[in-house]
XYZ file of C-alpha atoms in Angstrom:
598
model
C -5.712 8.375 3.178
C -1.687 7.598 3.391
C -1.754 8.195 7.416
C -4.776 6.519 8.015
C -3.084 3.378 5.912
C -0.108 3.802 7.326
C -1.590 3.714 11.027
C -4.352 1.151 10.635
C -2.059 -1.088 8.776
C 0.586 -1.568 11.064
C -1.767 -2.280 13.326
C -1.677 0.748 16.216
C -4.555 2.862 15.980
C -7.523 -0.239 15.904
C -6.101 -2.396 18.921
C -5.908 0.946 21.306
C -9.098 2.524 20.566
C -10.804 -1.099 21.713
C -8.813 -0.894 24.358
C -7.647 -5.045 24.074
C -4.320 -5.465 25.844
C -2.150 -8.554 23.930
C 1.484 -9.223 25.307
C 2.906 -7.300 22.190
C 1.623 -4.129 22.635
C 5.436 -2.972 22.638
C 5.448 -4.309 19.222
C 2.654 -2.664 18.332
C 4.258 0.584 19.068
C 7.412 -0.366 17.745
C 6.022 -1.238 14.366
C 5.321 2.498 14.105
C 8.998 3.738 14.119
C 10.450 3.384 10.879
C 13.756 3.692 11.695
C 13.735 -0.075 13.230
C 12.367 -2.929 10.631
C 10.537 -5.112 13.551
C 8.222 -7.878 11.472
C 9.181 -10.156 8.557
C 7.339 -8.397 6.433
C 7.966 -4.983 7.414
C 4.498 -4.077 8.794
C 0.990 -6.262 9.238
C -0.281 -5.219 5.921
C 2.591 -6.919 4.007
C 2.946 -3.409 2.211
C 6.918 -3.407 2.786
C 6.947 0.509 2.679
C 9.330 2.644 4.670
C 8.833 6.139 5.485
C 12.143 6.831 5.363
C 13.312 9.406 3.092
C 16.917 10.673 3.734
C 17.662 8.124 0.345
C 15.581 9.539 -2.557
C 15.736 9.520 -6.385
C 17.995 12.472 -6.386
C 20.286 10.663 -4.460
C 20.383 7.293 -4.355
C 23.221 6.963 -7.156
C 25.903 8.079 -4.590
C 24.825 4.868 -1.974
C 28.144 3.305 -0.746
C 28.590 -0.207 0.892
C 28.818 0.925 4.717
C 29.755 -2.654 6.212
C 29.354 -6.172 5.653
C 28.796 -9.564 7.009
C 29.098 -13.620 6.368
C 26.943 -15.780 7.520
C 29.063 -18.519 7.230
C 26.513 -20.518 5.293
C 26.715 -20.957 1.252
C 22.804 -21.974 0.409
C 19.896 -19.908 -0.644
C 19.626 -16.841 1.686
C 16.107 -15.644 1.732
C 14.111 -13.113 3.912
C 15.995 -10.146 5.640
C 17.280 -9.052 9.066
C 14.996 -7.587 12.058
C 16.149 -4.328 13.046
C 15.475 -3.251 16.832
C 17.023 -0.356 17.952
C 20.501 -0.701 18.423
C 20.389 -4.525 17.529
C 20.381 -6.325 14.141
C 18.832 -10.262 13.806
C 20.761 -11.900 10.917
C 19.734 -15.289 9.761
C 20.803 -17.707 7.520
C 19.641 -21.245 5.444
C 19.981 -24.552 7.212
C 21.471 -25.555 9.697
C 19.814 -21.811 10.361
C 21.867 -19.432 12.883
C 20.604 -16.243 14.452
C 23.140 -13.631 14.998
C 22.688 -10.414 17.041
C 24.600 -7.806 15.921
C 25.496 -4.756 17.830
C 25.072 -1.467 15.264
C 26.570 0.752 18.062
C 29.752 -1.456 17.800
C 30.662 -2.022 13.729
C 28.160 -4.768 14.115
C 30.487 -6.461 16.569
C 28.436 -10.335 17.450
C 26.823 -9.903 20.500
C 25.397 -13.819 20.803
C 24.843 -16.370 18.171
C 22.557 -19.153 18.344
C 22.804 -22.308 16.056
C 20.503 -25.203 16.831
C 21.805 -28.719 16.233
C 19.338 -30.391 13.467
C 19.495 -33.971 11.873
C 20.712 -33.435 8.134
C 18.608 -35.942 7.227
C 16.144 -32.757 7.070
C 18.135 -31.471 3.926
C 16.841 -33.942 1.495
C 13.043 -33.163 2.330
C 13.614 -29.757 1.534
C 11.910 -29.194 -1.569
C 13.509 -26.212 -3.226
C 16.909 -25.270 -1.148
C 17.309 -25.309 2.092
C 16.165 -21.617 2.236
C 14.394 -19.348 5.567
C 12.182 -16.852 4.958
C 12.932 -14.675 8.622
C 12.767 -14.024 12.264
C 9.559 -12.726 14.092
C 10.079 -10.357 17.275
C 8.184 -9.989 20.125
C 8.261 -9.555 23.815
C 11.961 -9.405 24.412
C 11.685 -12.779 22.367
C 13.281 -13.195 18.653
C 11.434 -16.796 17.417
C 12.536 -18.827 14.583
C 11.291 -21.314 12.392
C 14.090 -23.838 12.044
C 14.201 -26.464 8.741
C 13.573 -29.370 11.347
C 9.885 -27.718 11.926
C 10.725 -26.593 15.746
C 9.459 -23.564 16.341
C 11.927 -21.622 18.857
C 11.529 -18.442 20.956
C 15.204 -16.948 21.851
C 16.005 -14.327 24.736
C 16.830 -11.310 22.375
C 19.155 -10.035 24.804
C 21.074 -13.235 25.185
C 20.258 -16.038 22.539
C 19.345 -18.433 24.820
C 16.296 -20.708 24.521
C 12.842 -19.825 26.196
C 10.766 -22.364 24.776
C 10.302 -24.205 22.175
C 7.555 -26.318 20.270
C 7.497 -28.961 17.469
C 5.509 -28.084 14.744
C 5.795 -31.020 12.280
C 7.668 -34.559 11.504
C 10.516 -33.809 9.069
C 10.314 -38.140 8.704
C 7.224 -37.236 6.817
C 8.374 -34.558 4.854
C 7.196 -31.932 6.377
C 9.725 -28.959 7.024
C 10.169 -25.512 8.118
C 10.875 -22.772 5.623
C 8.713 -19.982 6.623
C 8.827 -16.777 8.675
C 6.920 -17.026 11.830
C 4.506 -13.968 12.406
C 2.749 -12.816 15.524
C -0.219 -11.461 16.086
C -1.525 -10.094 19.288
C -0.340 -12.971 22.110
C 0.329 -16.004 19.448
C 2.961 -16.684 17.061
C 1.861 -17.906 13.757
C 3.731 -20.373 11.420
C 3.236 -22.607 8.361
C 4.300 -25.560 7.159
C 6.480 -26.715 4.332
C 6.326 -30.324 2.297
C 4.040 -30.141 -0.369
C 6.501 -31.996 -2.751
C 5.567 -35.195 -0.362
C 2.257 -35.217 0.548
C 2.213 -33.681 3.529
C -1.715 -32.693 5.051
C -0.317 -28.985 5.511
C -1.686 -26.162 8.197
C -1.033 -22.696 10.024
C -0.737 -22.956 13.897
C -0.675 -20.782 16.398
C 1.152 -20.796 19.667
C 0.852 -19.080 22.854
C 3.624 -16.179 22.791
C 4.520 -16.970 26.418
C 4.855 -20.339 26.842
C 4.755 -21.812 23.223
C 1.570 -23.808 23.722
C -0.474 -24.769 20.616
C -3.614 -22.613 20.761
C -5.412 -23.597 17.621
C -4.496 -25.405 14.474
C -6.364 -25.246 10.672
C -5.587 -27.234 8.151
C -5.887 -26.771 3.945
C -7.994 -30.059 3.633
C -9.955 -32.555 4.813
C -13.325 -32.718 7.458
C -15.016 -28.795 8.207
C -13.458 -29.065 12.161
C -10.088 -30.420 10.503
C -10.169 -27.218 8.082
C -11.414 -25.035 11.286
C -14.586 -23.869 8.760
C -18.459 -22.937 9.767
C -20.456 -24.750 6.905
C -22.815 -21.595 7.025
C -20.657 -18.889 8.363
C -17.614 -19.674 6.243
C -18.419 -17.884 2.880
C -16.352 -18.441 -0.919
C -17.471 -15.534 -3.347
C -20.330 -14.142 -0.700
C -21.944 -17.844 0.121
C -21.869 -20.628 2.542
C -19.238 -23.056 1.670
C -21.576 -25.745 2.863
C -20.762 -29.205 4.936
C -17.804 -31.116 4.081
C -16.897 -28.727 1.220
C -13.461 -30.017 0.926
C -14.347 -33.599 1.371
C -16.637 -33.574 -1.630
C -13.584 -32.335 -3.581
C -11.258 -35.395 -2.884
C -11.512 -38.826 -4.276
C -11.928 -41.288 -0.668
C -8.865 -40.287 1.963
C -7.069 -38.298 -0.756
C -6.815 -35.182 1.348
C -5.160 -36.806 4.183
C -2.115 -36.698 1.164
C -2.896 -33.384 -0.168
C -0.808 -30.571 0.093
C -2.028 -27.322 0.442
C 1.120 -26.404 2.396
C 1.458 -22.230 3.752
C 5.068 -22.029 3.703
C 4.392 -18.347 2.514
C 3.362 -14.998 4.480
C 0.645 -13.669 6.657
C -0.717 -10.506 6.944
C -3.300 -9.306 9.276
C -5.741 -6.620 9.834
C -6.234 -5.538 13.310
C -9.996 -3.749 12.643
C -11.295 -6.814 11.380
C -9.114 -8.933 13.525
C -8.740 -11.492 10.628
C -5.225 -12.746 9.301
C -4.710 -14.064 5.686
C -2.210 -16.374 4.155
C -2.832 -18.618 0.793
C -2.164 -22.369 0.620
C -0.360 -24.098 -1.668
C -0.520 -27.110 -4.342
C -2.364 -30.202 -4.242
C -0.396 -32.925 -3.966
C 0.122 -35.161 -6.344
C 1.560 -33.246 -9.520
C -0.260 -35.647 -11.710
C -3.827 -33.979 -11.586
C -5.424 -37.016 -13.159
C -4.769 -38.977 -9.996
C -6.814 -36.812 -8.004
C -10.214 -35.699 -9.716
C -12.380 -32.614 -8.555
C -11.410 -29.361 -7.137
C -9.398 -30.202 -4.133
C -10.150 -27.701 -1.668
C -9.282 -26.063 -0.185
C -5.721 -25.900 -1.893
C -4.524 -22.479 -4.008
C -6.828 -20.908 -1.752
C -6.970 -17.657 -0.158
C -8.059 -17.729 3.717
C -9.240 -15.161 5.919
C -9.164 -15.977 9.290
C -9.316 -15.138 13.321
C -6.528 -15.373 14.814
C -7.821 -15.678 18.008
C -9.427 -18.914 17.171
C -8.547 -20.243 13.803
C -11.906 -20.003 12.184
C -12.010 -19.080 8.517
C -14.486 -16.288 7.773
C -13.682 -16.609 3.606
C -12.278 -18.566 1.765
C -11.512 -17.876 -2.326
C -10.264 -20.776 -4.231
C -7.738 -19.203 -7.563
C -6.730 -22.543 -9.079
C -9.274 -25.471 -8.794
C -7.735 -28.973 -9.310
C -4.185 -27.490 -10.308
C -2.656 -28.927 -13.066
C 0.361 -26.916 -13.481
C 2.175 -26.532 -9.631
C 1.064 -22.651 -9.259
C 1.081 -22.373 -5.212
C -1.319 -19.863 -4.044
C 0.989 -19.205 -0.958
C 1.981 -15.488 -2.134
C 1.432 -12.505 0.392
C -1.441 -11.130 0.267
C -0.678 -6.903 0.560
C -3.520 -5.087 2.767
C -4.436 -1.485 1.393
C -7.160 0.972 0.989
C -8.468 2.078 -1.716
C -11.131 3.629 -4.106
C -12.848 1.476 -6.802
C -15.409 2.730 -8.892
C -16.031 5.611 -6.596
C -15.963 3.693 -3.544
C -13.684 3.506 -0.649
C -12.817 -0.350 -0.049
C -10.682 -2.573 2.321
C -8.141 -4.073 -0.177
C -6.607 -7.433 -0.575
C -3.957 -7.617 -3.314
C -2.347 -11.014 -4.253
C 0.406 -12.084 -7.151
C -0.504 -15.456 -7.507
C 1.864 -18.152 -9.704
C -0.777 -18.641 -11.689
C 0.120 -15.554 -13.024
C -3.046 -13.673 -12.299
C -3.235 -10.142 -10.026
C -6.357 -10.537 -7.973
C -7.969 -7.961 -5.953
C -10.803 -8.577 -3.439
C -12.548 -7.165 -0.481
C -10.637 -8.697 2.286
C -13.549 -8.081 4.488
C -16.217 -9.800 2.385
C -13.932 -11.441 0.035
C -15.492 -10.419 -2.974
C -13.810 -10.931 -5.755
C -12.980 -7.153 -7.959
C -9.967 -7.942 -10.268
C -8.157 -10.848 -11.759
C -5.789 -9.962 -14.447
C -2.585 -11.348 -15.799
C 0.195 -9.294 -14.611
C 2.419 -11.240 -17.334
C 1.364 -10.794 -21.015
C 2.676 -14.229 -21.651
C 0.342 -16.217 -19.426
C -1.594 -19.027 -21.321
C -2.880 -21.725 -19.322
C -6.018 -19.248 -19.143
C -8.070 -17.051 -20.990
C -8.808 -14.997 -17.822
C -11.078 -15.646 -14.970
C -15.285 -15.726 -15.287
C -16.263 -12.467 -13.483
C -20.017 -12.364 -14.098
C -21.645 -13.074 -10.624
C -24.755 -14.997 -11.990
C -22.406 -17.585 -13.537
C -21.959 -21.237 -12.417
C -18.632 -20.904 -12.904
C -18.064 -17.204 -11.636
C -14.403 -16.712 -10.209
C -12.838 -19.741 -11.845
C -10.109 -19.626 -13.883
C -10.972 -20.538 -18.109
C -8.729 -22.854 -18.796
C -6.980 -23.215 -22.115
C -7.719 -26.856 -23.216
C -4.232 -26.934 -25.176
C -2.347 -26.032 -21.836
C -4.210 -28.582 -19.723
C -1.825 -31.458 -18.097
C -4.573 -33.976 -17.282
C -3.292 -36.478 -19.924
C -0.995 -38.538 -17.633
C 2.623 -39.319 -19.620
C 1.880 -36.672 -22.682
C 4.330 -33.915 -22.343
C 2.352 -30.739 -22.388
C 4.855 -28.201 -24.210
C 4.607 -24.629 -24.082
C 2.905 -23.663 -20.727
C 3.458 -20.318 -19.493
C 4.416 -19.458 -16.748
C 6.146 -22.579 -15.346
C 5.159 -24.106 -12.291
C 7.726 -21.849 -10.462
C 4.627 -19.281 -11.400
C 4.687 -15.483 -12.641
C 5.698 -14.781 -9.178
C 7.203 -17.192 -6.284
C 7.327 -16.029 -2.693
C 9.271 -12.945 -3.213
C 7.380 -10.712 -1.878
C 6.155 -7.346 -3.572
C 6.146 -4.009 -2.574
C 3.208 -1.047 -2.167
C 3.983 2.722 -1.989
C 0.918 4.550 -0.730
C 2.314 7.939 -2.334
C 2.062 6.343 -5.839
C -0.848 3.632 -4.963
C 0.857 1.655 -7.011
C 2.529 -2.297 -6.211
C 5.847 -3.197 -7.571
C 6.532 -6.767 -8.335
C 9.392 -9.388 -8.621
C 8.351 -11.771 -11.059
C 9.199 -14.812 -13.055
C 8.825 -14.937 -17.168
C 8.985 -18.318 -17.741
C 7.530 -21.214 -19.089
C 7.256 -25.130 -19.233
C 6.990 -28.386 -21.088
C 5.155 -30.250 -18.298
C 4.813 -34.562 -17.988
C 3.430 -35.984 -15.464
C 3.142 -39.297 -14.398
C 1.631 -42.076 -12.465
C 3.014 -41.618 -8.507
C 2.599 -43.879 -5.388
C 2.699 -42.433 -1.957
C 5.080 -43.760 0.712
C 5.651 -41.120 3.568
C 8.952 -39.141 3.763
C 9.043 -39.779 -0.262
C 8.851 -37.232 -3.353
C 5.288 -37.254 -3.977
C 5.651 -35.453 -7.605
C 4.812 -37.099 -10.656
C 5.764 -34.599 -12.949
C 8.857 -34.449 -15.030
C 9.840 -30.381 -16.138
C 11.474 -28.195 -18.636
C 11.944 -24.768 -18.006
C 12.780 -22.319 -20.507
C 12.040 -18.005 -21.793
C 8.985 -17.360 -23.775
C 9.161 -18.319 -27.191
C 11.541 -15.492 -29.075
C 12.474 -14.111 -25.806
C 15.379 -14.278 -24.418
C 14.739 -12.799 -20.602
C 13.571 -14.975 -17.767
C 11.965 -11.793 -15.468
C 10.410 -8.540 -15.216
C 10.384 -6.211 -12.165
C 6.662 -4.115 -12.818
C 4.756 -1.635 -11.128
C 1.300 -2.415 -11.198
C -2.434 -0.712 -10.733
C -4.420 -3.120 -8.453
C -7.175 -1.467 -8.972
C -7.565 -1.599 -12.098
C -5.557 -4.716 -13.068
C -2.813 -2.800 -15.413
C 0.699 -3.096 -15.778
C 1.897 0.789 -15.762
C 5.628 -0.241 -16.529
C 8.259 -2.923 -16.858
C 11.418 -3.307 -16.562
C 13.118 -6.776 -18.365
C 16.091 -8.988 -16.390
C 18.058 -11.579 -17.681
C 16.745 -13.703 -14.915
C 14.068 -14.188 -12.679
C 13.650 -11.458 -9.893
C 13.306 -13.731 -7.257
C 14.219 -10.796 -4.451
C 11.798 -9.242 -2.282
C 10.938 -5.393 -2.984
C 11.146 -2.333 -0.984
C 9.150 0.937 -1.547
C 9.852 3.953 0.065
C 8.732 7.334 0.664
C 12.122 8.610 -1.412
C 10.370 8.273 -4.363
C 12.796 4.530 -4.689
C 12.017 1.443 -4.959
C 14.364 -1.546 -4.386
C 15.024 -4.790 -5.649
C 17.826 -7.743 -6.420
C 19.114 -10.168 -9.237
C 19.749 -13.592 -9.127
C 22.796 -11.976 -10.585
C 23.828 -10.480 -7.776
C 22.799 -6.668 -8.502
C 20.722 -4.775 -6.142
C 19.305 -2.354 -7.985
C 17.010 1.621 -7.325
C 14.604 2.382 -9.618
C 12.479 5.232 -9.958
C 8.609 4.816 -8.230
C 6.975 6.282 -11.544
C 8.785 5.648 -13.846
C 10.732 1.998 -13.413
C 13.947 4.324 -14.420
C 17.170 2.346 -13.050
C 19.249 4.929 -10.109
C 21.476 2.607 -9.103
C 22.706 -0.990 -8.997
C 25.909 -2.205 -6.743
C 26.906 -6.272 -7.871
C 27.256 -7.900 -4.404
C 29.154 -11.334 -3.997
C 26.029 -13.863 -4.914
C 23.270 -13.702 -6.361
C 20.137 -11.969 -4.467
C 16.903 -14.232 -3.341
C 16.427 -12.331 -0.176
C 14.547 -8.929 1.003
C 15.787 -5.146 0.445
C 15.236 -4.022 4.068
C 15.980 -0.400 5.372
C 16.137 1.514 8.511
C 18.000 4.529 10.479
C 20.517 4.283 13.234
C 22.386 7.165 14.337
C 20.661 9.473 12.218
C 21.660 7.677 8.854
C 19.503 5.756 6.520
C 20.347 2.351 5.161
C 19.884 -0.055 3.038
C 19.914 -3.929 3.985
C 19.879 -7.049 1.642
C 21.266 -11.019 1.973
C 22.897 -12.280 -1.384
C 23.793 -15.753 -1.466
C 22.560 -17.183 -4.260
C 19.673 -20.512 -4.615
C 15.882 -21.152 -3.532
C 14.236 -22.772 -6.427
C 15.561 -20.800 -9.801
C 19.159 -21.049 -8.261
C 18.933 -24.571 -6.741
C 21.579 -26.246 -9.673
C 24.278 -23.557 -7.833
C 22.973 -24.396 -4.559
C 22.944 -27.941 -4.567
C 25.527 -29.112 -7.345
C 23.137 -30.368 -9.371
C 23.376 -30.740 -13.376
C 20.783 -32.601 -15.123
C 18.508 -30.128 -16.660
C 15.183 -32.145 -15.316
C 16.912 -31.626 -11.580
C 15.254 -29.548 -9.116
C 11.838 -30.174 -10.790
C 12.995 -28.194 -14.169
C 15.072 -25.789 -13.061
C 18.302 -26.681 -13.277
C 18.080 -26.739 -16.755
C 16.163 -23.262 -16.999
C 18.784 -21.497 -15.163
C 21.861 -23.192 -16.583
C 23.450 -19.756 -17.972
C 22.876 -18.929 -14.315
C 26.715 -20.237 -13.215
C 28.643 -18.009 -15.480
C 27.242 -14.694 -13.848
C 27.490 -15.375 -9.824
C 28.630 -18.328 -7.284
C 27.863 -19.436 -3.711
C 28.025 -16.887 -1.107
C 26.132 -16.148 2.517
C 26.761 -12.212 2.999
C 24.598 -9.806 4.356
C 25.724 -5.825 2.642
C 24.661 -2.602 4.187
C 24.986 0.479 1.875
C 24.394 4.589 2.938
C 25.267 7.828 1.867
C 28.688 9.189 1.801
């Protein structure tokens, strides 16, 4: 079962034996060698597993910093560096440079691109002026710059191929997110929930940069790109103008739903997925019904853009909870039978499982005990209401200025972007999350483009008689268990990395990267490095060594006060004040650290 994963997952074995040639069948192959790191996410399935092994639990303690590097840039640093053969891609937050380092030469710069943006972008940046990561393909490196242009580099010299606009920053809409290709396109989101943007995923030629298809979150069925009787939620038709009949007159044309998260894809079905994010505004009362198809889950072709599923986690949000998390492709057994997996931490703070090929619907538990809003999801199939959240009246925020007090989790969710982990040799996931919750107002809102199209005023804070603001878990998808957890101080708002060492890796906002132990959560190792960590452990071998990757430079959402300079606990919708203590245990900093074996 692990090498069939390991293969089908990454892509390799389905796309030869059809015998379809795409102009990144050298990535194809590449994304077999674990020694490079050649996707965002590490492979297609999102599974952010290495084979490596050289480090293991025995070991890991004696890891040394190797080398290091600034990026000259003191925001959030999120995402991780590509690794492709003897070349590492290093990126950084706005105004977003591209190194290429040369690992045969102490990392010596072989070219560095920075594009010249409009600051003007900064303050339409929701949550920091963070990047998730560079995409490689086809001698290209391609990156998603905060302005919305998409750009494909020359990865042997820097210099521009093409490049295509992808949004209107005047609007609000921005680029965050890590651009992913599949076969001959390159796939991005957008980013600008906070202001009413009418988000989408589009793809784009990989050659010339062309728009080949694009599919919004909202609106008319050829707007969403949806079949009203091919297009299933829970195993049936979603109908004509299901989204439509969800939004109160041209609503949806203001609605959110952005995908500023990651996408996965499965090459045997040839269907990508991604999740969308809130409905905009954050007063719910000002738009009634479900709004789909926000805090959705979509399966789709990327060939064409047409959704084959669709599952809908949080109807009519009230509380913020983004359904943009990765979704982490596996197979597995469940109740006896082999299945195709889809595994997704949503903020709502619910674990879901479901057939990604069918999208049924097999787990939804809360992979946080403290989780409120809800008393769980309806599972019973011959119910009206089957797959939809129960909400707990007391933790509703329809009541427009009431401040709700006591919601958990926060609208920063169980778990933000930061992506989880899944080790095939333990089959189990291991997860960065948030343990937080909020005292939520909202309020009446009026939409002018290019404005903050909230209506929500926050408080962040621990659990009542707790004291810790995360937990790093491992976690049974299958059966919707937590099988351990270990507290932080702070949110774990790092990526994780599993490997086949028995380790699995993760960072503090603190600063820490830390090793624990695959079964047992036991803590290895942990090195402080200069800021705190919102980025992705990476790893990969050159000349015969194994290392271990990770950006620190401390921000995104939890660490936006230290980003930004900003003080009033309410700033940063809530979390300034959440993370205050957060100043006395790191600063700014924008440094990529390497560590190996002695």
């Amino acid at each position: 079962m692990r090498n069939f994963l390991l293969s089908t997952c990454v892509g390799a074995v389905a796309i030869f034996v059809t015998g379809a040639a795409h102009a990144n069948d050298d990535l194809i192959k590449m994304s077999q060698n674990p020694k490079d790191w050649v996707m965002p996410t590490g492979d297609y399935a999102n599974q952010r597993y290495s084979k490596l092994k050289q480090i293991t639990a025995d070991n890991v303690g004696k890891l040394q910093v190797a080398w290091t590097f600034s990026t000259g840039v003191l925001r959030g640093h999120e995402g991780g560096p590509l690794v492709i053969g003897d070349v590492m891609y290093v990126h950084g937050p706005f105004p977003n440079p591209v190194y290429a380092l040369d690992l045969k030469n102490d990392a010596k710069i072989l070219w560095k691109y920075e594009p010249k943006q409009d600051p003007n972008v900064i303050p339409v940046m929701c949550c920091d002026t963070v990047n998730r990561g560079l995409a490689y393909a086809d001698g290209k490196i391609f990156l998603h710059q905060a302005d919305t242009t998409l750009v494909a580099l020359d990865a042997k010299d820097g210099k521009v191929v093409w490049q295509a606009k992808n949004g209107d920053p005047s609007k609000g809409e921005t680029g965050t997110s890590a651009p992913m290709v599949i076969k001959d396109k390159v796939l991005i989101g957008i980013s600008g929930g906070e202001f009413g943007v009418d988000c989408h995923v589009t793809a784009y030629d990989l050659k010339s940069g062309k728009q080949a298809w694009r599919a919004h979150s909202q609106g008319p069925d050829d707007h969403l790109l949806v079949d009203p009787e091919k297009t299933t939620a829970l195993g049936k038709p979603i109908g004509k103008d299901s989204s439509l009949k969800t939004w109160q007159g041209d609503q949806w044309k203001t609605g959110g739903g952005c995908t500023w998260g990651w996408i996965s894809y499965d090459p045997q079905l040839n269907l990508i997925y991604y999740g969308s994010g809130n409905p905009s505004t954050w007063n719910p009362s000002q738009r009634p019904g479900d709004n789909k198809w926000s805090m959705t889950v979509f399966a789709r072709n990327p060939d064409t853009g047409m959704a084959k599923w669709v599952y809908q986690m949080t109807p009519h949000d009230e509380w913020d909870y983004d359904g943009v998390n990765e979704m982490i492709l596996t197979d597995q057994q469940i109740g006896g039978q082999a299945r195709k997996l889809l595994t997704h931490f949503d903020r709502n703070g619910l674990g879901y499982t479901l057939d990604r090929d069918t999208g049924e619907l097999l787990v939804a538990e809360k992979f946080d005990p403290k989780v409120n809003w809800t008393s769980g999801v309806d599972m019973n199939k011959s119910s009206p209401t089957y797959g939809r959240p129960k909400v707990v009246p007391e933790y509703s925020t329809e009541k427009a200025d009431v401040n709700h007090k006591g919601i958990c989790p926060a609208a920063l969710g169980s778990k933000d972007e930061q992506p989880a982990a899944y080790s095939p040799d333990t089959g189990l996931f291991y997860v960065p999350t948030n343990h937080v919750c909020i005292d939520y107002e909202p309020f009446r809102v009026s939409y002018t483009a290019g404005q903050p199209y909230v209506g929500a005023t926050l408080s962040m804070y621990p659990p009542p008689g707790e004291s810790n603001m995360g937990n790093f878990i491992a976690w049974d998808g299958k059966t919707g268990k937590i099988v351990w957890s270990v507290p932080e101080q702070f949110s774990v708002w790092s990526g994780a990395l599993a490997t086949a060492g028995g380790v699995v890796f993760y960072g503090t906002l603190e600063g820490y990267l830390k090793a624990v132990d695959a079964k047992t959560g036991k803590e290895l190792y942990k090195f402080k490095t200069p800021s705190g960590i919102i980025g992705n452990v990476t790893t990969y071998e050159h000349g015969g060594k194994q290392y271990i990757a990770i950006l620190s430079g401390v921000g995104g959402w939890a660490g936006i006060g230290l980003a930004a300079g900003l003080t009033e606990p309410t700033e940063g919708l809530g979390a300034v004040g959440g993370y205050a203590a957060l100043k006395n245990y790191t600063s700014l900093g924008g440094q990529l650290t390497v560590f190996a074996l002695p």
